Coordinates of C-alpha atoms in Angstrom, one line a residue:
M37 CA 0.0 0.0 0.0
S38 CA 1.5 3.2 -1.1
P39 CA 1.9 6.0 1.5
T40 CA -0.6 8.8 1.3
P41 CA 0.9 11.9 -0.3
P42 CA 1.1 14.8 2.1
A43 CA -1.6 17.4 1.8
R44 CA -0.6 20.5 0.1
R45 CA -0.6 23.5 2.4
L46 CA -2.3 26.6 1.3
R47 CA 0.1 29.5 1.1
L48 CA -1.2 33.0 1.5
G49 CA 0.7 36.0 0.2
L50 CA 1.4 38.1 -2.8
P51 CA 1.2 36.5 -6.3
R52 CA 4.5 35.7 -7.9
R53 CA 4.0 37.5 -11.2
V54 CA 5.2 41.1 -11.5
F55 CA 2.0 42.0 -13.4
S56 CA -0.2 40.8 -10.5
Q57 CA 1.9 42.3 -7.8
V58 CA 2.1 45.7 -9.5
L59 CA -1.7 45.7 -10.2
L60 CA -2.5 44.8 -6.6
M61 CA -0.2 47.4 -5.2
Q62 CA -1.5 50.1 -7.5
L63 CA -5.1 49.2 -6.7
A64 CA -4.3 49.3 -3.0
I65 CA -2.7 52.7 -3.4
A66 CA -5.6 54.0 -5.5
A67 CA -8.2 52.7 -2.9
G68 CA -6.1 54.1 0.0
V69 CA -5.9 57.5 -1.7
A70 CA -9.7 57.5 -2.4
V71 CA -10.5 56.6 1.2
L72 CA -8.1 59.2 2.5
A73 CA -9.5 61.9 0.3
T74 CA -13.0 61.0 1.3
G75 CA -12.1 61.1 4.9
L76 CA -10.3 64.4 4.6
F77 CA -13.3 65.8 2.8
L78 CA -15.9 64.5 5.3
A79 CA -14.0 65.6 8.4
P80 CA -14.4 69.4 7.8
L81 CA -17.8 69.0 6.0
G82 CA -19.8 68.6 9.2
E83 CA -18.1 71.7 10.7
Q84 CA -18.8 73.6 7.4
L85 CA -22.5 72.6 7.5
D86 CA -22.8 73.6 11.2
D87 CA -21.2 77.0 10.4
Q88 CA -23.5 77.5 7.5
A89 CA -26.6 76.7 9.6
M90 CA -25.5 79.1 12.4
R91 CA -24.8 81.9 10.0
R92 CA -28.2 81.3 8.3
A93 CA -29.9 81.5 11.7
L94 CA -28.0 84.6 12.6
A95 CA -28.9 86.2 9.2
I96 CA -32.6 85.5 9.8
A97 CA -32.4 86.9 13.3
Q98 CA -30.7 90.1 12.0
T99 CA -33.4 90.5 9.4
T100 CA -36.1 90.0 11.9
A101 CA -34.6 92.5 14.3
Q102 CA -34.6 95.1 11.5
R103 CA -38.4 95.0 11.3
P104 CA -39.4 98.7 12.0
R105 CA -42.6 98.0 14.2
L106 CA -41.3 94.9 16.0
A107 CA -39.7 96.8 19.0
H108 CA -42.8 99.1 19.2
D109 CA -45.2 96.1 19.2
L110 CA -43.0 94.4 21.9
R111 CA -43.4 97.4 24.2
S112 CA -47.0 98.3 23.4
T113 CA -48.7 94.9 23.4
P114 CA -48.8 92.1 25.9
P115 CA -47.4 88.6 25.1
S116 CA -50.2 86.8 23.4
P117 CA -50.6 83.9 20.9
D118 CA -52.7 86.3 18.7
G119 CA -50.5 89.4 19.2
P120 CA -48.7 91.2 16.4
V121 CA -45.3 90.0 17.5
Q122 CA -46.3 86.3 17.3
R123 CA -48.0 86.8 14.0
E124 CA -44.9 88.5 12.5
A125 CA -42.5 85.9 14.0
E126 CA -44.5 83.0 12.6
R127 CA -44.7 84.7 9.2
I128 CA -40.9 85.0 9.1
R129 CA -40.4 81.4 10.4
K130 CA -42.6 79.9 7.7
A131 CA -41.0 82.1 5.0
T132 CA -37.4 81.2 5.9
G133 CA -37.9 77.5 7.0
A134 CA -36.4 78.1 10.4
E135 CA -37.3 75.8 13.3
Y136 CA -38.4 78.8 15.5
V137 CA -38.3 82.5 15.7
V138 CA -38.5 83.7 19.3
V139 CA -38.8 87.4 20.3
L140 CA -38.2 88.2 24.0
D141 CA -38.1 91.3 26.1
R142 CA -35.3 92.4 28.4
R143 CA -36.6 90.1 31.1
G144 CA -36.1 87.1 28.9
V145 CA -39.9 86.5 28.5
R146 CA -41.1 85.1 25.2
W147 CA -43.4 87.1 23.0
S148 CA -43.4 84.5 20.2
H149 CA -42.8 80.8 19.9
T150 CA -43.6 77.9 17.7
D151 CA -45.7 76.4 20.6
P152 CA -48.2 79.2 21.6
R153 CA -48.4 77.7 25.0
R154 CA -44.9 78.8 25.8
I155 CA -45.6 82.5 25.0
G156 CA -45.2 84.5 28.2
G157 CA -42.8 82.1 29.8
P158 CA -39.0 82.6 30.2
V159 CA -36.6 81.3 27.6
S160 CA -34.7 78.1 28.3
T161 CA -31.3 79.4 27.5
D162 CA -29.4 82.5 28.8
P163 CA -30.1 85.5 26.6
G164 CA -27.6 87.7 28.5
E165 CA -25.1 88.2 25.7
A166 CA -27.8 89.2 23.2
L167 CA -29.5 91.6 25.7
A168 CA -26.0 93.1 26.3
G169 CA -25.8 94.1 22.6
R170 CA -23.7 91.2 21.3
E171 CA -24.6 88.8 18.4
V172 CA -24.3 85.1 19.2
M173 CA -23.9 82.0 17.0
E174 CA -24.1 78.6 18.7
I175 CA -25.4 75.1 18.6
D176 CA -27.3 74.3 21.8
D177 CA -30.2 72.3 23.3
G178 CA -33.5 74.0 24.0
T179 CA -37.2 73.1 24.4
L180 CA -37.4 72.0 20.8
G181 CA -34.2 69.9 20.9
R182 CA -30.7 70.6 19.5
S183 CA -30.5 73.4 17.0
A184 CA -28.1 75.9 15.4
R185 CA -29.0 79.3 16.9
G186 CA -28.4 82.9 16.1
K187 CA -29.2 85.6 18.7
V188 CA -29.2 89.4 18.1
P189 CA -30.3 92.4 20.2
L190 CA -33.6 94.1 19.2
R191 CA -33.4 97.9 19.2
D192 CA -36.0 100.6 19.1
E193 CA -36.0 103.7 17.0
A194 CA -33.7 105.4 19.5
G195 CA -31.2 102.6 19.4
E196 CA -32.1 101.3 22.9
I197 CA -32.2 97.6 23.4
A198 CA -35.8 96.6 23.8
G199 CA -35.2 92.8 23.7
A200 CA -33.7 90.1 21.6
V201 CA -34.5 87.9 18.6
S202 CA -33.4 84.2 18.7
V203 CA -33.7 82.0 15.6
G204 CA -33.0 78.3 15.5
I205 CA -32.3 75.9 12.6
A206 CA -33.1 72.3 13.4
Y207 CA -29.9 70.3 13.8
D208 CA -31.5 67.3 12.2
S209 CA -31.7 69.2 8.9
V210 CA -27.9 69.9 9.1
R211 CA -27.3 66.2 9.7
D212 CA -29.6 65.3 6.8
R213 CA -27.6 67.6 4.5
L214 CA -24.4 65.8 5.6
I215 CA -26.0 62.4 5.1
H216 CA -27.3 63.4 1.7
A217 CA -23.9 64.6 0.6
V218 CA -22.2 61.3 1.5
P219 CA -23.6 59.2 -1.4
G220 CA -22.6 61.8 -4.0
L221 CA -19.1 62.0 -2.4
F222 CA -18.8 58.2 -2.5
A223 CA -19.9 58.2 -6.1
Y224 CA -17.2 60.6 -7.0
A225 CA -14.7 58.6 -4.9
G226 CA -15.8 55.4 -6.6
G227 CA -15.4 57.0 -10.0
A228 CA -11.9 58.2 -9.2
L229 CA -11.1 54.7 -7.9
A230 CA -12.4 53.1 -11.1
V231 CA -10.3 55.5 -13.2
G232 CA -7.3 54.7 -10.9
A233 CA -8.0 51.0 -11.3
L234 CA -8.1 51.3 -15.1
A235 CA -4.9 53.3 -15.1
A236 CA -3.3 50.7 -12.8
W237 CA -4.3 47.9 -15.1
L238 CA -2.9 49.6 -18.1
V239 CA 0.4 50.3 -16.4
S240 CA 0.5 46.7 -15.1
R241 CA -0.1 45.4 -18.6
R242 CA 2.8 47.5 -19.9
V243 CA 5.0 46.1 -17.1
Q244 CA 3.8 42.6 -18.0
R245 CA 4.9 43.1 -21.6
Q246 CA 8.2 44.6 -20.7
T247 CA 9.0 41.9 -18.1
R248 CA 7.6 39.1 -20.3
D249 CA 5.3 38.1 -17.4
L250 CA 8.1 37.0 -15.2
A251 CA 8.1 36.8 -11.4
F252 CA 10.3 39.0 -9.2
S253 CA 12.3 35.9 -8.2
D254 CA 12.8 35.1 -11.9
I255 CA 14.0 38.6 -12.6
S256 CA 16.4 38.5 -9.6
A257 CA 17.7 35.1 -10.8
L258 CA 18.2 36.5 -14.3
L259 CA 20.0 39.5 -13.0
A260 CA 22.3 37.3 -11.0
E261 CA 22.9 35.0 -13.9
R262 CA 23.6 38.0 -16.2
E263 CA 26.1 39.5 -13.8
A264 CA 27.9 36.1 -13.5
M265 CA 27.9 35.6 -17.2
L266 CA 29.1 39.1 -18.1
H267 CA 31.9 39.1 -15.7
G268 CA 32.8 35.5 -16.3
I269 CA 33.1 35.3 -20.1
R270 CA 36.4 36.0 -21.9
E271 CA 34.8 38.4 -24.3
G272 CA 34.3 42.1 -23.8
V273 CA 30.7 43.4 -23.7
V274 CA 29.8 47.1 -23.9
A275 CA 26.2 48.1 -23.7
L276 CA 25.0 51.6 -24.9
D277 CA 21.7 53.3 -24.3
R278 CA 19.6 55.1 -26.9
G279 CA 21.6 58.3 -26.4
G280 CA 24.8 56.5 -27.3
R281 CA 26.2 56.6 -23.8
I282 CA 27.9 53.6 -22.2
R283 CA 25.7 52.0 -19.6
L284 CA 27.5 48.7 -19.0
L285 CA 31.0 47.4 -19.1
N286 CA 32.1 43.9 -18.1
D287 CA 35.5 43.1 -16.7
E288 CA 37.0 41.9 -20.0
A289 CA 35.8 45.0 -21.8
Q290 CA 37.5 47.2 -19.2
R291 CA 40.8 45.2 -19.7
L292 CA 40.7 45.2 -23.5
L293 CA 39.8 48.9 -23.8
G294 CA 42.0 50.1 -20.9
I295 CA 39.1 52.0 -19.1
D296 CA 37.2 51.5 -15.8
E297 CA 33.7 51.9 -14.5
R298 CA 34.1 55.7 -14.6
A299 CA 33.4 55.4 -18.4
V300 CA 29.8 54.5 -17.6
G301 CA 27.5 57.3 -18.6
R302 CA 29.9 58.8 -21.1
S303 CA 30.0 58.5 -24.9
P304 CA 32.5 56.2 -26.6
D305 CA 34.4 59.3 -27.8
G306 CA 34.5 60.8 -24.3
A307 CA 35.6 57.5 -22.8
L308 CA 38.1 56.3 -25.4
G309 CA 39.0 59.4 -27.4
A310 CA 38.5 59.8 -31.2
G311 CA 39.5 56.8 -33.3
R312 CA 38.2 53.7 -35.0
T313 CA 37.4 51.9 -31.8
A314 CA 35.0 54.7 -30.7
D315 CA 33.6 54.8 -34.2
V316 CA 32.8 51.1 -34.1
L317 CA 31.2 51.2 -30.7
A318 CA 29.1 54.3 -31.6
G319 CA 27.9 52.6 -34.8
R320 CA 29.6 55.1 -37.2
V321 CA 31.4 52.1 -38.8
T322 CA 29.1 49.2 -39.6
G323 CA 29.8 45.6 -40.5
T324 CA 30.6 42.3 -38.9
D325 CA 33.9 41.2 -37.3
L326 CA 35.3 44.7 -37.6
L327 CA 39.1 45.0 -36.8
T328 CA 40.3 47.7 -34.5
V329 CA 43.5 48.4 -32.6
R330 CA 43.4 49.6 -29.0
G331 CA 46.8 50.2 -27.6
Q332 CA 48.8 47.1 -28.5
R333 CA 45.7 44.9 -28.8
V334 CA 44.1 43.8 -32.0
L335 CA 40.3 43.6 -31.4
V336 CA 37.5 42.1 -33.4
A337 CA 34.2 44.0 -32.7
N338 CA 30.6 43.2 -33.5
R339 CA 27.7 45.6 -32.7
M340 CA 24.0 44.6 -32.4
P341 CA 21.2 47.2 -32.0
T342 CA 18.6 46.5 -29.2
D343 CA 14.9 47.1 -29.1
D344 CA 15.1 50.1 -26.8
G345 CA 17.2 52.0 -29.3
G346 CA 20.6 51.2 -27.7
A347 CA 23.2 48.6 -28.8
V348 CA 25.4 45.9 -27.4
A349 CA 29.0 45.5 -28.8
T350 CA 31.2 42.5 -28.2
L351 CA 35.0 42.6 -28.3
R352 CA 37.4 39.7 -28.9
D353 CA 41.1 39.9 -28.3
R354 CA 42.9 38.4 -31.3
T355 CA 46.3 39.9 -30.6
E356 CA 47.9 36.5 -29.9
L357 CA 46.2 35.0 -33.0
D358 CA 47.4 37.9 -35.1
R359 CA 50.9 37.6 -33.7
L360 CA 50.9 33.8 -34.5
G361 CA 49.7 34.6 -38.0
R362 CA 52.5 37.0 -38.6
E363 CA 55.0 34.5 -37.2
L364 CA 53.5 31.9 -39.6
D365 CA 53.9 34.3 -42.5
S366 CA 57.5 35.0 -41.5
T367 CA 58.2 31.3 -41.1
R368 CA 56.7 30.5 -44.5
G369 CA 58.9 33.2 -46.0
L370 CA 62.0 31.8 -44.4
I371 CA 61.0 28.3 -45.5
D372 CA 60.6 29.5 -49.1
A373 CA 64.0 31.2 -48.9
L374 CA 65.6 28.1 -47.4
R375 CA 64.0 25.9 -50.1
A376 CA 65.3 28.3 -52.8
Q377 CA 68.7 28.4 -51.1
D378 CA 68.8 24.6 -51.0
H379 CA 68.0 24.4 -54.7
E380 CA 70.7 27.0 -55.4
H381 CA 73.1 25.2 -53.1
A382 CA 72.6 22.0 -55.0
N383 CA 73.3 23.7 -58.3
R384 CA 76.5 25.2 -56.9
M385 CA 77.6 21.8 -55.5
H386 CA 77.0 20.2 -58.9
T387 CA 79.0 23.0 -60.5
L388 CA 81.8 22.5 -57.9
L389 CA 81.7 18.7 -58.4
G390 CA 82.0 19.1 -62.2
L391 CA 85.0 21.5 -61.8
L392 CA 86.7 19.0 -59.6
E393 CA 86.0 16.0 -61.9
L394 CA 87.4 18.1 -64.8
E395 CA 90.5 18.7 -62.6
M396 CA 89.9 22.5 -62.9
Y397 CA 91.1 23.0 -59.3
D398 CA 92.0 26.7 -59.7
D399 CA 88.5 27.5 -61.1
A400 CA 86.9 25.5 -58.3
V401 CA 88.8 27.5 -55.7
E402 CA 87.8 30.7 -57.3
F403 CA 84.1 29.6 -57.6
V404 CA 84.0 28.7 -53.8
G405 CA 85.6 32.0 -52.9
E406 CA 83.0 34.0 -54.9
V407 CA 80.1 32.2 -53.3
V408 CA 81.4 32.6 -49.7
G409 CA 82.4 36.2 -50.3
E410 CA 79.0 37.2 -51.6
H411 CA 77.2 36.2 -48.5
R412 CA 80.0 37.5 -46.2
A413 CA 79.9 40.9 -47.9
T414 CA 76.1 41.2 -47.4
A415 CA 76.4 40.3 -43.7
E416 CA 79.4 42.6 -43.1
Q417 CA 77.7 45.5 -45.0
V418 CA 74.8 45.3 -42.6
T419 CA 76.7 44.7 -39.3
E420 CA 79.1 47.6 -40.0
K421 CA 76.2 50.1 -40.2
I422 CA 73.8 48.5 -37.7
R423 CA 75.4 47.6 -34.4
D424 CA 72.3 46.1 -32.8
P425 CA 72.5 42.3 -33.4
L426 CA 68.7 41.8 -33.5
L427 CA 68.2 44.4 -36.2
A428 CA 71.2 43.3 -38.1
A429 CA 70.1 39.6 -38.1
L430 CA 66.6 40.7 -39.2
L431 CA 67.9 42.7 -42.2
V432 CA 70.3 39.9 -43.3
G433 CA 67.4 37.5 -43.3
K434 CA 65.2 39.9 -45.2
A435 CA 67.9 40.4 -47.8
T436 CA 67.9 36.7 -48.4
V437 CA 64.1 36.6 -48.8
A438 CA 64.2 39.6 -51.1
A439 CA 66.9 38.0 -53.3
E440 CA 64.7 35.0 -53.8
R441 CA 61.8 37.3 -54.8
S442 CA 64.1 39.1 -57.3
V443 CA 64.1 42.2 -55.2
A444 CA 67.3 44.2 -54.4
L445 CA 67.3 45.0 -50.6
R446 CA 70.1 47.4 -49.7
V447 CA 71.0 49.4 -46.6
S448 CA 71.4 53.1 -47.2
D449 CA 74.9 54.6 -47.0
R450 CA 73.5 57.1 -44.4
T451 CA 72.6 54.3 -42.0
R452 CA 74.4 54.5 -38.7
L453 CA 72.8 52.9 -35.6
P454 CA 74.7 52.2 -32.4
D455 CA 73.9 49.3 -30.1
R456 CA 72.1 51.5 -27.5
L457 CA 68.4 50.8 -28.3
V458 CA 65.9 51.0 -25.5
D459 CA 63.5 48.6 -27.2
S460 CA 65.2 46.7 -30.0
R461 CA 62.3 44.2 -30.3
G462 CA 59.8 46.9 -30.8
L463 CA 62.0 48.6 -33.5
A464 CA 62.6 45.2 -35.1
T465 CA 58.8 44.8 -35.4
V466 CA 58.4 48.2 -37.0
V467 CA 61.3 47.5 -39.5
G468 CA 60.0 44.0 -40.3
N469 CA 56.5 45.4 -41.0
L470 CA 57.7 48.2 -43.3
V471 CA 60.2 45.9 -45.2
D472 CA 57.6 43.2 -45.7
N473 CA 55.1 45.8 -47.0
A474 CA 57.8 47.2 -49.4
L475 CA 58.7 43.7 -50.7
D476 CA 55.0 43.0 -51.4
A477 CA 54.7 46.3 -53.2
V478 CA 57.6 45.8 -55.5
A479 CA 57.4 42.1 -56.1
G480 CA 57.0 41.3 -59.8
T481 CA 57.9 44.8 -61.0
P482 CA 61.0 45.4 -63.1
H483 CA 64.1 46.6 -61.4
A484 CA 62.5 46.1 -58.0
R485 CA 64.4 47.7 -55.2
V486 CA 63.9 48.4 -51.5
E487 CA 66.2 50.7 -49.4
V488 CA 66.4 50.8 -45.6
E489 CA 67.8 53.7 -43.7
L490 CA 68.4 53.7 -40.0
R491 CA 70.1 56.7 -38.4
A492 CA 70.6 58.1 -34.9
E493 CA 70.1 61.8 -34.3
G494 CA 71.1 62.3 -30.7
R495 CA 68.8 59.9 -28.8
T496 CA 66.2 59.9 -31.6
V497 CA 66.1 57.1 -34.2
V498 CA 64.8 57.8 -37.7
L499 CA 63.7 54.9 -39.9
V500 CA 63.1 55.4 -43.6
V501 CA 62.0 52.6 -45.9
R502 CA 61.8 53.4 -49.7
D503 CA 60.6 51.2 -52.5
T504 CA 60.1 51.5 -56.3
G505 CA 56.6 50.2 -56.2
P506 CA 53.4 52.0 -57.3
G507 CA 53.4 54.2 -54.2
V508 CA 50.5 55.4 -52.1
P509 CA 48.1 58.0 -53.6
R510 CA 47.9 61.3 -51.8
E511 CA 44.3 60.8 -50.7
H512 CA 45.1 57.4 -49.1
R513 CA 48.2 58.4 -47.2
E514 CA 46.3 58.7 -43.9
S515 CA 44.0 55.8 -44.6
V516 CA 46.9 53.3 -44.7
F517 CA 47.3 53.8 -41.0
T518 CA 43.7 53.0 -40.3
E519 CA 42.7 49.6 -38.9
G520 CA 41.3 47.2 -41.5
W521 CA 42.3 49.3 -44.5
S522 CA 44.3 47.5 -47.1
T523 CA 44.4 47.1 -50.9
K524 CA 45.7 43.5 -50.7
E525 CA 43.7 40.3 -50.4
P526 CA 44.0 38.8 -46.9
P527 CA 45.4 35.3 -46.4
A528 CA 43.2 32.5 -45.2
H529 CA 44.4 32.5 -41.5
R530 CA 44.1 36.2 -40.7
E531 CA 43.0 39.8 -41.7
R532 CA 45.0 42.6 -43.3
G533 CA 45.1 46.3 -42.3
I534 CA 46.8 45.8 -38.8
G535 CA 50.6 46.2 -39.3
L536 CA 50.8 49.9 -40.2
P537 CA 48.3 51.0 -37.5
L538 CA 50.5 49.2 -35.0
V539 CA 53.6 50.9 -36.4
R540 CA 51.9 54.3 -35.9
R541 CA 50.7 53.4 -32.4
F542 CA 54.2 52.2 -31.5
A543 CA 55.7 55.5 -32.7
E544 CA 53.0 57.7 -31.0
R545 CA 53.4 55.9 -27.7
Q546 CA 57.0 56.9 -27.7
G547 CA 56.1 60.5 -28.6
G548 CA 57.1 60.0 -32.3
S549 CA 55.3 59.8 -35.6
A550 CA 54.8 57.7 -38.7
A551 CA 54.1 59.1 -42.1
V552 CA 54.3 58.2 -45.8
K553 CA 55.1 60.3 -48.9
E554 CA 56.3 59.8 -52.4
A555 CA 59.9 58.5 -52.7
P556 CA 62.3 60.3 -55.0
G557 CA 62.0 58.6 -58.4
G558 CA 58.6 57.2 -57.6
G559 CA 57.3 54.6 -55.1
A560 CA 56.5 55.0 -51.4
E561 CA 58.7 56.4 -48.6
F562 CA 57.7 55.5 -45.0
T563 CA 59.3 57.6 -42.3
V564 CA 59.1 56.7 -38.6
V565 CA 60.6 59.0 -35.9
L566 CA 61.2 57.6 -32.4
P567 CA 62.4 60.1 -29.8
E568 CA 64.3 58.8 -26.8
A569 CA 64.8 55.4 -28.5
L570 CA 68.5 55.3 -27.6
T571 CA 70.1 55.3 -24.2
E572 CA 72.9 57.7 -23.2
P573 CA 76.3 56.6 -24.5
A574 CA 77.6 56.1 -20.9
A575 CA 74.7 53.7 -20.2
A576 CA 75.2 51.7 -23.4
P577 CA 75.5 47.9 -22.6
A578 CA 78.5 46.0 -23.9
L579 CA 77.9 43.9 -27.0
T580 CA 77.7 40.3 -26.0
G581 CA 78.4 37.4 -28.3
G582 CA 76.1 34.5 -29.1
P583 CA 73.3 34.2 -31.6
A584 CA 70.9 37.0 -32.0
P585 CA 67.4 36.4 -30.4
R586 CA 64.7 35.3 -32.8
T587 CA 62.4 38.1 -34.0
T588 CA 59.0 38.2 -35.6
T589 CA 57.8 40.6 -38.2
E590 CA 54.4 42.1 -38.8
E591 CA 52.8 42.4 -42.2
T592 CA 50.2 44.9 -43.1
R593 CA 47.0 43.2 -44.1

């Protein structure tokens, strides 16, 4: 026998959905406001009605006291149910709807009353203030019950006080007016509550659409998951609002862009400065997988608009991938050069073997001397002018690659560079980029030639690379330093348009510059100026032996 499942406990509380909670809270607020407004209106309403009734009674009493013959009749006739004072008082009472109109003499004896039997008797309340010449408004109890009263002195033609006039308004009529006003007030309050309920429902429906009918707990969980995801992924995320201002930055985006949370609320231009990266984030440059350079990092950016008019941009760091691609290109170039050298070496060995078999020993010695001397002359020519071993080794290797591509690579006679470089690897990257670009530009052209000039001016290094290629048109001389701009087809493993922007960034970071112009005789001439690139002569390190460290080159894509 299976156990009986436990009974489900009824839970009381707010509904889980945002729509329902917002609707209930707004209805409660609307109902509370309606009740409060009704209470605040009813609280002074009774006092206002009492005051109106007392003022009405006082006005009737004042009008009655102004009757010209009333004081004369009061003094000249006895109190009687058929007397002129009673008749006049009853006429006024019926005309005004008052509960009573009582005329009394200075002794407080009634000369008129609603009940004729009470004529001639003393009044039930103290008439002292009215007989003293003061007007009185009050709510008090008398022989006819509770009433709103007005009492005024009655004066004769000489202005002497002959008596007083007391007028009463039944208090039940005041209460009836208050009770009759309540249903109308509740009707207005109910109408206001209905309008508030409708407005609350419309607002709640809008909230329901915007929150996709989620519960508050779901929204809290989604927010926690979003924070964990944004700060955990290895991809930069930048969210912008409809005004183009940054509203969210995850940790990776801060690292890649070199900014912090103070950039939130600012435009991309204000946070990053003018440049391609800011243009991509702001949407002024469109497309997918857009390349941009931020500092020494090569970034791939994608921007997606959102429904609220903003946008979300993602950033991927492909600096390492790009560096590996450049190393692959360099390695392939060296492999091609070695393959060509191996083929040339085999041809020379065959030639040497033939000379030996023909017993032409003198010619064989001369042939070997020419081959060795050619390579030695090239290396010596470079190392005599460039004392830095890393740059010298780079240019010797580039000369071999250029020779296999039928390009003459020479070092200018003006080249003089001591072994006092602050950042030899950075300068080697710049030289490798510009030489590779020049080789690509002149490859396949007649009389192809590339010239490299490296000279020191104090502590400043000036690098000039000239070629005999087609050159750079004047209108494109700034575009070539823009990320992603290139006239060459990219290889399969990476993009082009990165090398020259990195060259300019490297120069500008050191306070220098990079520019291009037309070379003498045609072609392009790139000039890079690097201030403070050399150490002081006294601090120059001694040249050590051993093989030069391996370097990598960058190629503009």
